PDB file of C-alpha atoms in Angstrom:
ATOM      1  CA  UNK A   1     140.915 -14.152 165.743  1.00  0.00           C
ATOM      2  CA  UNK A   2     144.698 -13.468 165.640  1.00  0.00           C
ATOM      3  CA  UNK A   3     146.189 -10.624 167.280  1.00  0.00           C
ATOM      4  CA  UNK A   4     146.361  -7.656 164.705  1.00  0.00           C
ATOM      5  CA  UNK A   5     142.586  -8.427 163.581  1.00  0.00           C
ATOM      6  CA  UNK A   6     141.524  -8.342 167.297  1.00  0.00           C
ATOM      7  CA  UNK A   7     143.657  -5.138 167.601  1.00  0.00           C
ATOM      8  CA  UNK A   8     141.800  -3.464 164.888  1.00  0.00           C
ATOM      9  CA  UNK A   9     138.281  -4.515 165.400  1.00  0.00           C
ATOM     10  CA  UNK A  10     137.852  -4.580 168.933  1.00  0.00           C
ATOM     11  CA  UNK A  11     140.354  -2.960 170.899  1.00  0.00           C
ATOM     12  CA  UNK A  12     141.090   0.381 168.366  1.00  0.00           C
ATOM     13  CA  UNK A  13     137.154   0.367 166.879  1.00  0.00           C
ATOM     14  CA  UNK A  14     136.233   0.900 171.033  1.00  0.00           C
ATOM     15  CA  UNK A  15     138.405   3.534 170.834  1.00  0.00           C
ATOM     16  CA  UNK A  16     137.614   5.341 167.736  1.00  0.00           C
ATOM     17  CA  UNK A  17     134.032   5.092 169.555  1.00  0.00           C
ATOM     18  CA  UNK A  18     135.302   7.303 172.291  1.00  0.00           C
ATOM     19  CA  UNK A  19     137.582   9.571 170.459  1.00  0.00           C
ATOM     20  CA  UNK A  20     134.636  10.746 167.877  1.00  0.00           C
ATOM     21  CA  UNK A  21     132.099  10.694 170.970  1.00  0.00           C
ATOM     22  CA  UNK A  22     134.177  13.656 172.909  1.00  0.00           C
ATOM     23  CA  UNK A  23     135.092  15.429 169.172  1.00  0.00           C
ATOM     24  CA  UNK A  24     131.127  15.664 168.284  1.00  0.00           C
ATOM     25  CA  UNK A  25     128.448  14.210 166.399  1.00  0.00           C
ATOM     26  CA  UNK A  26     130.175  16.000 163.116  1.00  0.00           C
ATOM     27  CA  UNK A  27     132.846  13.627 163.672  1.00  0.00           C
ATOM     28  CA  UNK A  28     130.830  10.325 163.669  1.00  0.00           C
ATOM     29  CA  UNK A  29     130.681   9.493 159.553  1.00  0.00           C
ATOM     30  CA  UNK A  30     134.260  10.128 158.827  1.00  0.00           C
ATOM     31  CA  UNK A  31     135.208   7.910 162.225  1.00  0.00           C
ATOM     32  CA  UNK A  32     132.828   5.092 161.509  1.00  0.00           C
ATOM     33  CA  UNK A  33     133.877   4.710 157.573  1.00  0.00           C
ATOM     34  CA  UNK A  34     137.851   4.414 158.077  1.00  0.00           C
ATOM     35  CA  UNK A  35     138.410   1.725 155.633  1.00  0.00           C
ATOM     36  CA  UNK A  36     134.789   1.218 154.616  1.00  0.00           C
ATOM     37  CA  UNK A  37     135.164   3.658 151.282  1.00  0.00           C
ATOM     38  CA  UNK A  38     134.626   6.611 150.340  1.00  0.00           C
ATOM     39  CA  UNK A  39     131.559   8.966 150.481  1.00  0.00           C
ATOM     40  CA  UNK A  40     131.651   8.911 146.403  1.00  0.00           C
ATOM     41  CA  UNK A  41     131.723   4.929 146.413  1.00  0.00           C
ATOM     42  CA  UNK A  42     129.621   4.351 149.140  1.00  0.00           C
ATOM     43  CA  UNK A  43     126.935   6.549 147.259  1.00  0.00           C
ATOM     44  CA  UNK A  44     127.478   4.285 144.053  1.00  0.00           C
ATOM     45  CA  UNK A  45     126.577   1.105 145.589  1.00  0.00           C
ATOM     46  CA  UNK A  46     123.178   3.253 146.917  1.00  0.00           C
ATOM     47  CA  UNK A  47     122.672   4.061 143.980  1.00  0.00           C
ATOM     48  CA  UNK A  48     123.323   0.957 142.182  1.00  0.00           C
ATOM     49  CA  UNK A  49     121.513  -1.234 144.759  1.00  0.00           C
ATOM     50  CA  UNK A  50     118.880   1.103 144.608  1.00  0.00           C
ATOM     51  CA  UNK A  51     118.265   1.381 148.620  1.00  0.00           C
ATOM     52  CA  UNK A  52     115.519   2.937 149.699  1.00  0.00           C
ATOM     53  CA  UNK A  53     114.118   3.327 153.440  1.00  0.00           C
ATOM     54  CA  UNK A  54     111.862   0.382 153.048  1.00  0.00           C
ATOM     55  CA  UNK A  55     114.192  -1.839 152.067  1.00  0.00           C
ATOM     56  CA  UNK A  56     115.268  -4.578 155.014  1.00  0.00           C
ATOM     57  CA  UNK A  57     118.681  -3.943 154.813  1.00  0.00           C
ATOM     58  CA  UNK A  58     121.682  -5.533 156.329  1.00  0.00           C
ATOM     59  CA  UNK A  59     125.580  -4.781 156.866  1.00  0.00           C
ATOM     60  CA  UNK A  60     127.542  -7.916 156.934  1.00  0.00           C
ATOM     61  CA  UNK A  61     130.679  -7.282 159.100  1.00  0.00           C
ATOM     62  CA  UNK A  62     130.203  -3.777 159.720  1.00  0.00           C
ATOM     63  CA  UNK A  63     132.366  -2.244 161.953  1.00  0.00           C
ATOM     64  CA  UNK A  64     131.573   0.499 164.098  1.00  0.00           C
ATOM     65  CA  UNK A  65     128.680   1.373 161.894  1.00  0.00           C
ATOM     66  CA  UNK A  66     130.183   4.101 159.549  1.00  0.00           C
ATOM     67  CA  UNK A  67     128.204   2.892 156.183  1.00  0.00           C
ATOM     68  CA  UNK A  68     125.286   1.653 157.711  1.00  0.00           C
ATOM     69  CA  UNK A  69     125.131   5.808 159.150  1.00  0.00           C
ATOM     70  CA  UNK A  70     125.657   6.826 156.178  1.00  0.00           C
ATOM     71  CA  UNK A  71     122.506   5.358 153.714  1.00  0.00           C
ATOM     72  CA  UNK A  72     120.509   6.070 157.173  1.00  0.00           C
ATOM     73  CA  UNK A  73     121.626   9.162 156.429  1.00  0.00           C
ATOM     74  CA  UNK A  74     121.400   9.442 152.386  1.00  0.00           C
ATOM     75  CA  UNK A  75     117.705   7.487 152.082  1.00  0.00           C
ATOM     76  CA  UNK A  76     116.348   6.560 155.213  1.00  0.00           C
ATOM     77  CA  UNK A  77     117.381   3.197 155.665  1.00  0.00           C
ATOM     78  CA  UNK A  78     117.855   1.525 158.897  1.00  0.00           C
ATOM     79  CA  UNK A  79     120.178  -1.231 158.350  1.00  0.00           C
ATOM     80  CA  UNK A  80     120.601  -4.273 160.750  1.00  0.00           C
ATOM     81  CA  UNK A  81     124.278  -4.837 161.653  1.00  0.00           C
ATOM     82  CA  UNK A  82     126.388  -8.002 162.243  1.00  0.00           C
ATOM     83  CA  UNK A  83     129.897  -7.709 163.520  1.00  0.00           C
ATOM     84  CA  UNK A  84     131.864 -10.572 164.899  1.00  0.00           C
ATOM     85  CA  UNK A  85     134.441  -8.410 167.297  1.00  0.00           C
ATOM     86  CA  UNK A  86     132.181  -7.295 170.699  1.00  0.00           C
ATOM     87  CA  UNK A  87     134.550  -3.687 170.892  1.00  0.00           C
ATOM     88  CA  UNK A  88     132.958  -2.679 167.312  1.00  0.00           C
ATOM     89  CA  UNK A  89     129.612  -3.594 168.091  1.00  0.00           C
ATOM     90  CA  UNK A  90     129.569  -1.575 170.864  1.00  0.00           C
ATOM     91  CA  UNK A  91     130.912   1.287 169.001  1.00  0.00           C
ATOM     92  CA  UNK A  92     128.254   0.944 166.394  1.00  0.00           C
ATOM     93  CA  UNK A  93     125.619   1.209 168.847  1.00  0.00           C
ATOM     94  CA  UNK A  94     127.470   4.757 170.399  1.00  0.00           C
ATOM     95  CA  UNK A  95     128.201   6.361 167.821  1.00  0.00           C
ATOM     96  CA  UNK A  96     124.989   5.240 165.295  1.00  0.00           C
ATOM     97  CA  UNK A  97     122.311   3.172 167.784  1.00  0.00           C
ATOM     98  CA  UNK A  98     121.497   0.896 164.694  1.00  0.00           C
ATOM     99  CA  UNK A  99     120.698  -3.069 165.639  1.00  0.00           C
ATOM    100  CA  UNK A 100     123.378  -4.786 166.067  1.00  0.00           C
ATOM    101  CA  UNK A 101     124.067  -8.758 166.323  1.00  0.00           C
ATOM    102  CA  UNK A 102     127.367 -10.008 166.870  1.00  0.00           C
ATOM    103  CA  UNK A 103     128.361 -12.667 164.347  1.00  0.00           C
ATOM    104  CA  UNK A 104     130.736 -13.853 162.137  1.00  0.00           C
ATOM    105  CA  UNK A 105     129.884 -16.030 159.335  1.00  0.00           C
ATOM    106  CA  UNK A 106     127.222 -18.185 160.833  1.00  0.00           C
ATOM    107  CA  UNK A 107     124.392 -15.122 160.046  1.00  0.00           C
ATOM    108  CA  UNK A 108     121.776 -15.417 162.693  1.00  0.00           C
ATOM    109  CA  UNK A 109     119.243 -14.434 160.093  1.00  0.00           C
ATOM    110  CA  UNK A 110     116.328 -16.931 159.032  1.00  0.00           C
ATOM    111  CA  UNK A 111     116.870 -17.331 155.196  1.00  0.00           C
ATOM    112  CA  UNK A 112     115.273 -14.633 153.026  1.00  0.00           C
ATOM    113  CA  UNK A 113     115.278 -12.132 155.741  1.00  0.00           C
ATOM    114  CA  UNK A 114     116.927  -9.386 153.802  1.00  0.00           C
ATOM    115  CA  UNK A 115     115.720  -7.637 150.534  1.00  0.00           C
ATOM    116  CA  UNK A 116     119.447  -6.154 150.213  1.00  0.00           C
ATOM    117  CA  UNK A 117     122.898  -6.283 152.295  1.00  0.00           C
ATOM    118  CA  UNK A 118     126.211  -5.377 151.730  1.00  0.00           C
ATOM    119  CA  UNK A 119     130.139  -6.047 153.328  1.00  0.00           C
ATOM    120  CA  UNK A 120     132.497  -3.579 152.955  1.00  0.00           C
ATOM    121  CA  UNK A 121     135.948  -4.881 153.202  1.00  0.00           C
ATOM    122  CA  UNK A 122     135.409  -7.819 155.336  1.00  0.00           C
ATOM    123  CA  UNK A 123     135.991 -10.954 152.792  1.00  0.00           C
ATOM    124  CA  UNK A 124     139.435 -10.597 152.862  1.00  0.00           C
ATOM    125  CA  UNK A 125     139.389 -11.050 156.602  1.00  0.00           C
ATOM    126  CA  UNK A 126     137.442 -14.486 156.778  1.00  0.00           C
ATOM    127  CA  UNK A 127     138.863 -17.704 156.552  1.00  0.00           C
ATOM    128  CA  UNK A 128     136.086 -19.426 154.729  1.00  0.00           C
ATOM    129  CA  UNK A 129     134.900 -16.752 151.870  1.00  0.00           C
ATOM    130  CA  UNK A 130     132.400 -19.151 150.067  1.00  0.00           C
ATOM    131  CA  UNK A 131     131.018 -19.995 153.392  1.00  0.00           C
ATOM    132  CA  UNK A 132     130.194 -16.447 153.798  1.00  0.00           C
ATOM    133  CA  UNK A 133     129.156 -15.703 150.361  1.00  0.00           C
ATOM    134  CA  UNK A 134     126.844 -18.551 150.957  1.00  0.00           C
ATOM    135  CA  UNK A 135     125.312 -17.483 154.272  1.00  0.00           C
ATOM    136  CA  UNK A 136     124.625 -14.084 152.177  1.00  0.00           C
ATOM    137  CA  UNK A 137     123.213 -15.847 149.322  1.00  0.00           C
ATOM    138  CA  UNK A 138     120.841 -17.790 152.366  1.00  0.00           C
ATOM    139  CA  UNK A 139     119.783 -14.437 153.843  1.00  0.00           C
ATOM    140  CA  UNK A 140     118.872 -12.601 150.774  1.00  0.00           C
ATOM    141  CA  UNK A 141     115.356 -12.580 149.274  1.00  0.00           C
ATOM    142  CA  UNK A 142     114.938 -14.100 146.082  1.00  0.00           C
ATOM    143  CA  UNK A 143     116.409 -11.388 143.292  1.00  0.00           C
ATOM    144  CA  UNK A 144     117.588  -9.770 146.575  1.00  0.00           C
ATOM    145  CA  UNK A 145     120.686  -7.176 145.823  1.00  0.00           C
ATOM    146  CA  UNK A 146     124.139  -7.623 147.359  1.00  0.00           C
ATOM    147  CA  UNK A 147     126.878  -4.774 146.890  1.00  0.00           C
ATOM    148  CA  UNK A 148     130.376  -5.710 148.181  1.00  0.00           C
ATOM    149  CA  UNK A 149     134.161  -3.659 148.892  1.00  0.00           C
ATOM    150  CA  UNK A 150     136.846  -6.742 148.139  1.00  0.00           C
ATOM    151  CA  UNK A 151     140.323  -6.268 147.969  1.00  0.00           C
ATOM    152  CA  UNK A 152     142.047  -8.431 145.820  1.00  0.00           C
ATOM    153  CA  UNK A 153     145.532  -9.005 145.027  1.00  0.00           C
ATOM    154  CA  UNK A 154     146.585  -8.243 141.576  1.00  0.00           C
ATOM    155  CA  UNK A 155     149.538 -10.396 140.391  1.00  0.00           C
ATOM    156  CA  UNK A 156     149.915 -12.666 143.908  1.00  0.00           C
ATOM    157  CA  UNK A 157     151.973 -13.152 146.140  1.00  0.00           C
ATOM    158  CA  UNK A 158     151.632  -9.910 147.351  1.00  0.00           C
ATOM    159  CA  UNK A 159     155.553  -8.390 148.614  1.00  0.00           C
ATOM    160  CA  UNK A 160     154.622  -8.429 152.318  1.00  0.00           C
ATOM    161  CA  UNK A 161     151.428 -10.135 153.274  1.00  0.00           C
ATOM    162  CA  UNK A 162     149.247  -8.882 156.391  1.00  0.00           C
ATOM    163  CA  UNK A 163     148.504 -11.347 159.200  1.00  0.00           C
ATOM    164  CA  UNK A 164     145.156 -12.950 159.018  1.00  0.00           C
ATOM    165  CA  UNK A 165     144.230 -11.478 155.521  1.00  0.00           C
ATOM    166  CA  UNK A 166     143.400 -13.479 152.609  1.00  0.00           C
ATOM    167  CA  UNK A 167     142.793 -11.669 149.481  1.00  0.00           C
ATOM    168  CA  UNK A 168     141.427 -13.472 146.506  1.00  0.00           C
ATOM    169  CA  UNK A 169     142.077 -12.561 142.771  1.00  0.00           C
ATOM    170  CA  UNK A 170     139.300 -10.233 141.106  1.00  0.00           C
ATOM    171  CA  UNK A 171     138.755 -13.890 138.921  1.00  0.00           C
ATOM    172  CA  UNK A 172     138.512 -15.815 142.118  1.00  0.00           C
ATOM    173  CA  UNK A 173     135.966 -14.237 143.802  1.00  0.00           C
ATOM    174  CA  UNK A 174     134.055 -13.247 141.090  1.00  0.00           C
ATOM    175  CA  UNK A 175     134.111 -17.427 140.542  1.00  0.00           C
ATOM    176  CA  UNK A 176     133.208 -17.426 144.488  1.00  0.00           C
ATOM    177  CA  UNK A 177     130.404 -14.727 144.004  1.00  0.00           C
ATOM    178  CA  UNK A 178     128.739 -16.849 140.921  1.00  0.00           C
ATOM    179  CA  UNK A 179     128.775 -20.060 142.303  1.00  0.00           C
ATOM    180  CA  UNK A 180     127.183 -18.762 145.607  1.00  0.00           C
ATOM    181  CA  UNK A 181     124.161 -17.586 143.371  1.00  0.00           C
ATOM    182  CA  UNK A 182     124.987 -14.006 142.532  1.00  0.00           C
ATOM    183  CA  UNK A 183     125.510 -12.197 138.794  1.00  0.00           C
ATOM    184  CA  UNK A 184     127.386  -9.235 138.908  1.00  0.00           C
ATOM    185  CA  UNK A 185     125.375  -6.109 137.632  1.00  0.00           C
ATOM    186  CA  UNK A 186     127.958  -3.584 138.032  1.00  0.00           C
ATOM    187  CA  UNK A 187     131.529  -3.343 138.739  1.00  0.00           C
ATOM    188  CA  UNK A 188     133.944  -0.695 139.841  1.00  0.00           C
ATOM    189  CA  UNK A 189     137.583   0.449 140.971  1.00  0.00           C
ATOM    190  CA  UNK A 190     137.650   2.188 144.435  1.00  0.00           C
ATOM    191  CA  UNK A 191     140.586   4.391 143.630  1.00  0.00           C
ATOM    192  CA  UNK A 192     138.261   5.968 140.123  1.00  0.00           C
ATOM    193  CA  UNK A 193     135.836   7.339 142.619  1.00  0.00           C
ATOM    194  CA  UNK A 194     136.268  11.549 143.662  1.00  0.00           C
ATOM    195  CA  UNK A 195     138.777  12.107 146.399  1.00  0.00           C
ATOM    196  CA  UNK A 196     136.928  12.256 149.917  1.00  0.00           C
ATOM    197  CA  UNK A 197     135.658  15.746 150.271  1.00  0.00           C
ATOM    198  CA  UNK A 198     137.847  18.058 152.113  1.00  0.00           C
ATOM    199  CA  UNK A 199     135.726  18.196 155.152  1.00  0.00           C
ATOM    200  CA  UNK A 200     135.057  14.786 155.640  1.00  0.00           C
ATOM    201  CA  UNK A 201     139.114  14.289 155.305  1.00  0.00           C
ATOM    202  CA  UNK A 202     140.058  16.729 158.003  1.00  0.00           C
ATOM    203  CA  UNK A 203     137.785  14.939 160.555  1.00  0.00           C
ATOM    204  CA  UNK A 204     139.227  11.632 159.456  1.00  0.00           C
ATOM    205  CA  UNK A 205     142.556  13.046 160.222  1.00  0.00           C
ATOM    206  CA  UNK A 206     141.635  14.862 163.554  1.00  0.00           C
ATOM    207  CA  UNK A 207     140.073  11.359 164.173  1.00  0.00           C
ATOM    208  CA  UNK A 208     142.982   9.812 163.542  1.00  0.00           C
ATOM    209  CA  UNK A 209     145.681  12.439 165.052  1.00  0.00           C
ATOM    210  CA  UNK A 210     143.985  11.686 168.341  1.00  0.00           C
ATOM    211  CA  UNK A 211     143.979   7.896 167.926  1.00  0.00           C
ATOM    212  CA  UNK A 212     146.968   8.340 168.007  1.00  0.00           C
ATOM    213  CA  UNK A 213     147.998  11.061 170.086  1.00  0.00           C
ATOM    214  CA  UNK A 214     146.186   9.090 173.136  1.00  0.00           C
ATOM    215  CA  UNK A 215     147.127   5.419 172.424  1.00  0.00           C
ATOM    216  CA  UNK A 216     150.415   6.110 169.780  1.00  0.00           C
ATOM    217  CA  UNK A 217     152.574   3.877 173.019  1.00  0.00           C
ATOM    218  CA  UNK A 218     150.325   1.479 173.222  1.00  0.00           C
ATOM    219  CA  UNK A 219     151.393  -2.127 171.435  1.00  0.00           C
ATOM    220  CA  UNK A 220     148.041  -2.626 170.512  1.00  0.00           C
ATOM    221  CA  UNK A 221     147.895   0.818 168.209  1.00  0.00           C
ATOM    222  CA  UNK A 222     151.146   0.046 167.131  1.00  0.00           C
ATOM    223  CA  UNK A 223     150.186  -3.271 166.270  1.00  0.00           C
ATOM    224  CA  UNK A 224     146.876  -2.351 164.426  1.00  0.00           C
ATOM    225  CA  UNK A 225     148.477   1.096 163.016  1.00  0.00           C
ATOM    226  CA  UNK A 226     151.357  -1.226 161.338  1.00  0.00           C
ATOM    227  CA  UNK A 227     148.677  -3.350 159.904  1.00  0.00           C
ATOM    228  CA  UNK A 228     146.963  -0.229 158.602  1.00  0.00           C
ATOM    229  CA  UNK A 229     150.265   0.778 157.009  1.00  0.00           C
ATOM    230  CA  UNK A 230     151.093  -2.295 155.195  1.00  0.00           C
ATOM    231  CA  UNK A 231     147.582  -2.636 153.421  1.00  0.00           C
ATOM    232  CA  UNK A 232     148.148   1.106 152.340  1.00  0.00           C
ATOM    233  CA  UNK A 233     151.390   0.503 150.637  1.00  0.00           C
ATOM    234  CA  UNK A 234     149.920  -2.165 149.163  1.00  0.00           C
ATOM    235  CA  UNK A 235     147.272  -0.259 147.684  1.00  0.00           C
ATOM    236  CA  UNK A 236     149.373   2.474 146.469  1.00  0.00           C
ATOM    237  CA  UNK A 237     151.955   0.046 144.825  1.00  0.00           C
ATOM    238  CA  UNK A 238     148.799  -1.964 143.579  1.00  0.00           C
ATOM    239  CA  UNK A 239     149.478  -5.278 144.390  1.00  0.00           C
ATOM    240  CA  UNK A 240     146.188  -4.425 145.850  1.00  0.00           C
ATOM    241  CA  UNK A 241     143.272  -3.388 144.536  1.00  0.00           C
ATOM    242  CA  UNK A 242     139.796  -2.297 145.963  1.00  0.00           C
ATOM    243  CA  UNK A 243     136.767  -3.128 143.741  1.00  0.00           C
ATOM    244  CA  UNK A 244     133.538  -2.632 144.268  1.00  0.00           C
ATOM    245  CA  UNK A 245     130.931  -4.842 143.003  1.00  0.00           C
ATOM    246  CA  UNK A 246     127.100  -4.488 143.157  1.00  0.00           C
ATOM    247  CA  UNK A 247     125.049  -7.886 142.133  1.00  0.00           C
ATOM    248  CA  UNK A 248     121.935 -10.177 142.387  1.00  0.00           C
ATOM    249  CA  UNK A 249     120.924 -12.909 143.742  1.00  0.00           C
ATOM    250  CA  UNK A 250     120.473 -15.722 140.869  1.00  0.00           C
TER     251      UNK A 250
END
């Protein structure tokens, strides 16, 4: 993994760990979902995958945990996770103690292990998308549900593009998601959902205030911050483009 991925997912997701540990449990969610959605989408693809606590459920590249807390939290679900970057899966068992394996795109699963699983803004970071796309396909049950955050580039090449990302077309990986074995049930924009709730936002930003106030010198912050940056602009100029996408297996 190049250096501003490792930065991001390992080095700054062990310290997110910390930094929500000492500001309280409150502070756990709104750490563990930076970048992962919003509470309003993250509820949508519940609600559209129709999770419920009996489901086997698993996060593909999850992080430090954030959205995997959060449908614990919402209906009872206790998701496995699988994160490739050893810093994040430590921080995911911290802040959340939920399962977790590390792996990349290689799941560790035996096939139809899962009755539902999503990723949450991972495909763009993997080299081989079908591969994973596949691998999900593999692990799912037979009509088993899949709900995925992709952002895509709009009208590539993108202005600036950020090290180690590759982000398809909406068409492309819609193309990826169909011939892996998945129809597409539902579909929608991650900037038409609510604005976070005002609450939730003010821990992110204490979150991220310290982050900062504790590591702000530090190349690797810098390096992982600037990374953070870029996709942002891109967002907000739209080049980029966050959709969410709930489907079945086929």
């Amino acid at each position: 993994m190049n250096e501003e991925m490792q930065a991001e997912f390992d080095t700054v997701a062990s310290w997110t760990a910390e930094v929500a540990l000492d500001l309280g449990p409150d502070h756990y969610l709104p750490a563990g979902c930076r970048g992962s959605g919003s509470p309003a989408s993250l509820r949508w693809l519940l609600d559209q995958l129709d999770i419920a606590a009996t489901d086997r459920m698993l996060d593909c590249g999850a992080g430090v945990g954030g959205p995997a807390g959060f449908a614990r939290e919402e209906v009872g679900v206790v998701a496995v996770l699988s994160e490739p970057e050893a810093g994040a899966c430590r921080a995911a068992q911290r802040l959340f103690g939920l399962p977790v394996v590390r792996a990349a795109s290689e799941l560790p699963f035996g096939s139809a292990a899962f009755d539902v699983a999503w990723s949450l803004g991972v495909l763009c970071t993997v080299a081989d998308q079908p591969q994973l796309l596949s691998e999900l396909r593999r692990v799912l049950t037979t009509s088993g549900r899949l709900g995925m955050l992709v952002f895509v580039a709009d009208a590539p090449p993108l202005s600036d593009q950020p090290v180690g990302n590759t982000f398809p077309t909406e068409a492309a990986f819609r193309e990826m998601l169909a011939d892996a074995g998945f129809r597409v049930e539902n579909s929608a924009r991650l900037a038409d959902f609510s604005a976070t709730p005002q609450l939730w936002q003010e821990r992110a930003d204490e979150i991220e205030a310290e982050l900062e106030r504790r590591y702000g010198d530090d190349p690797v912050w810098q390096t992982a911050a600037g990374q953070s940056q870029l996709i942002g602009r891109l967002l907000g100029d739209g080049e980029l483009v966050g959709i969410l996408v709930a489907a079945r297996a086929v």
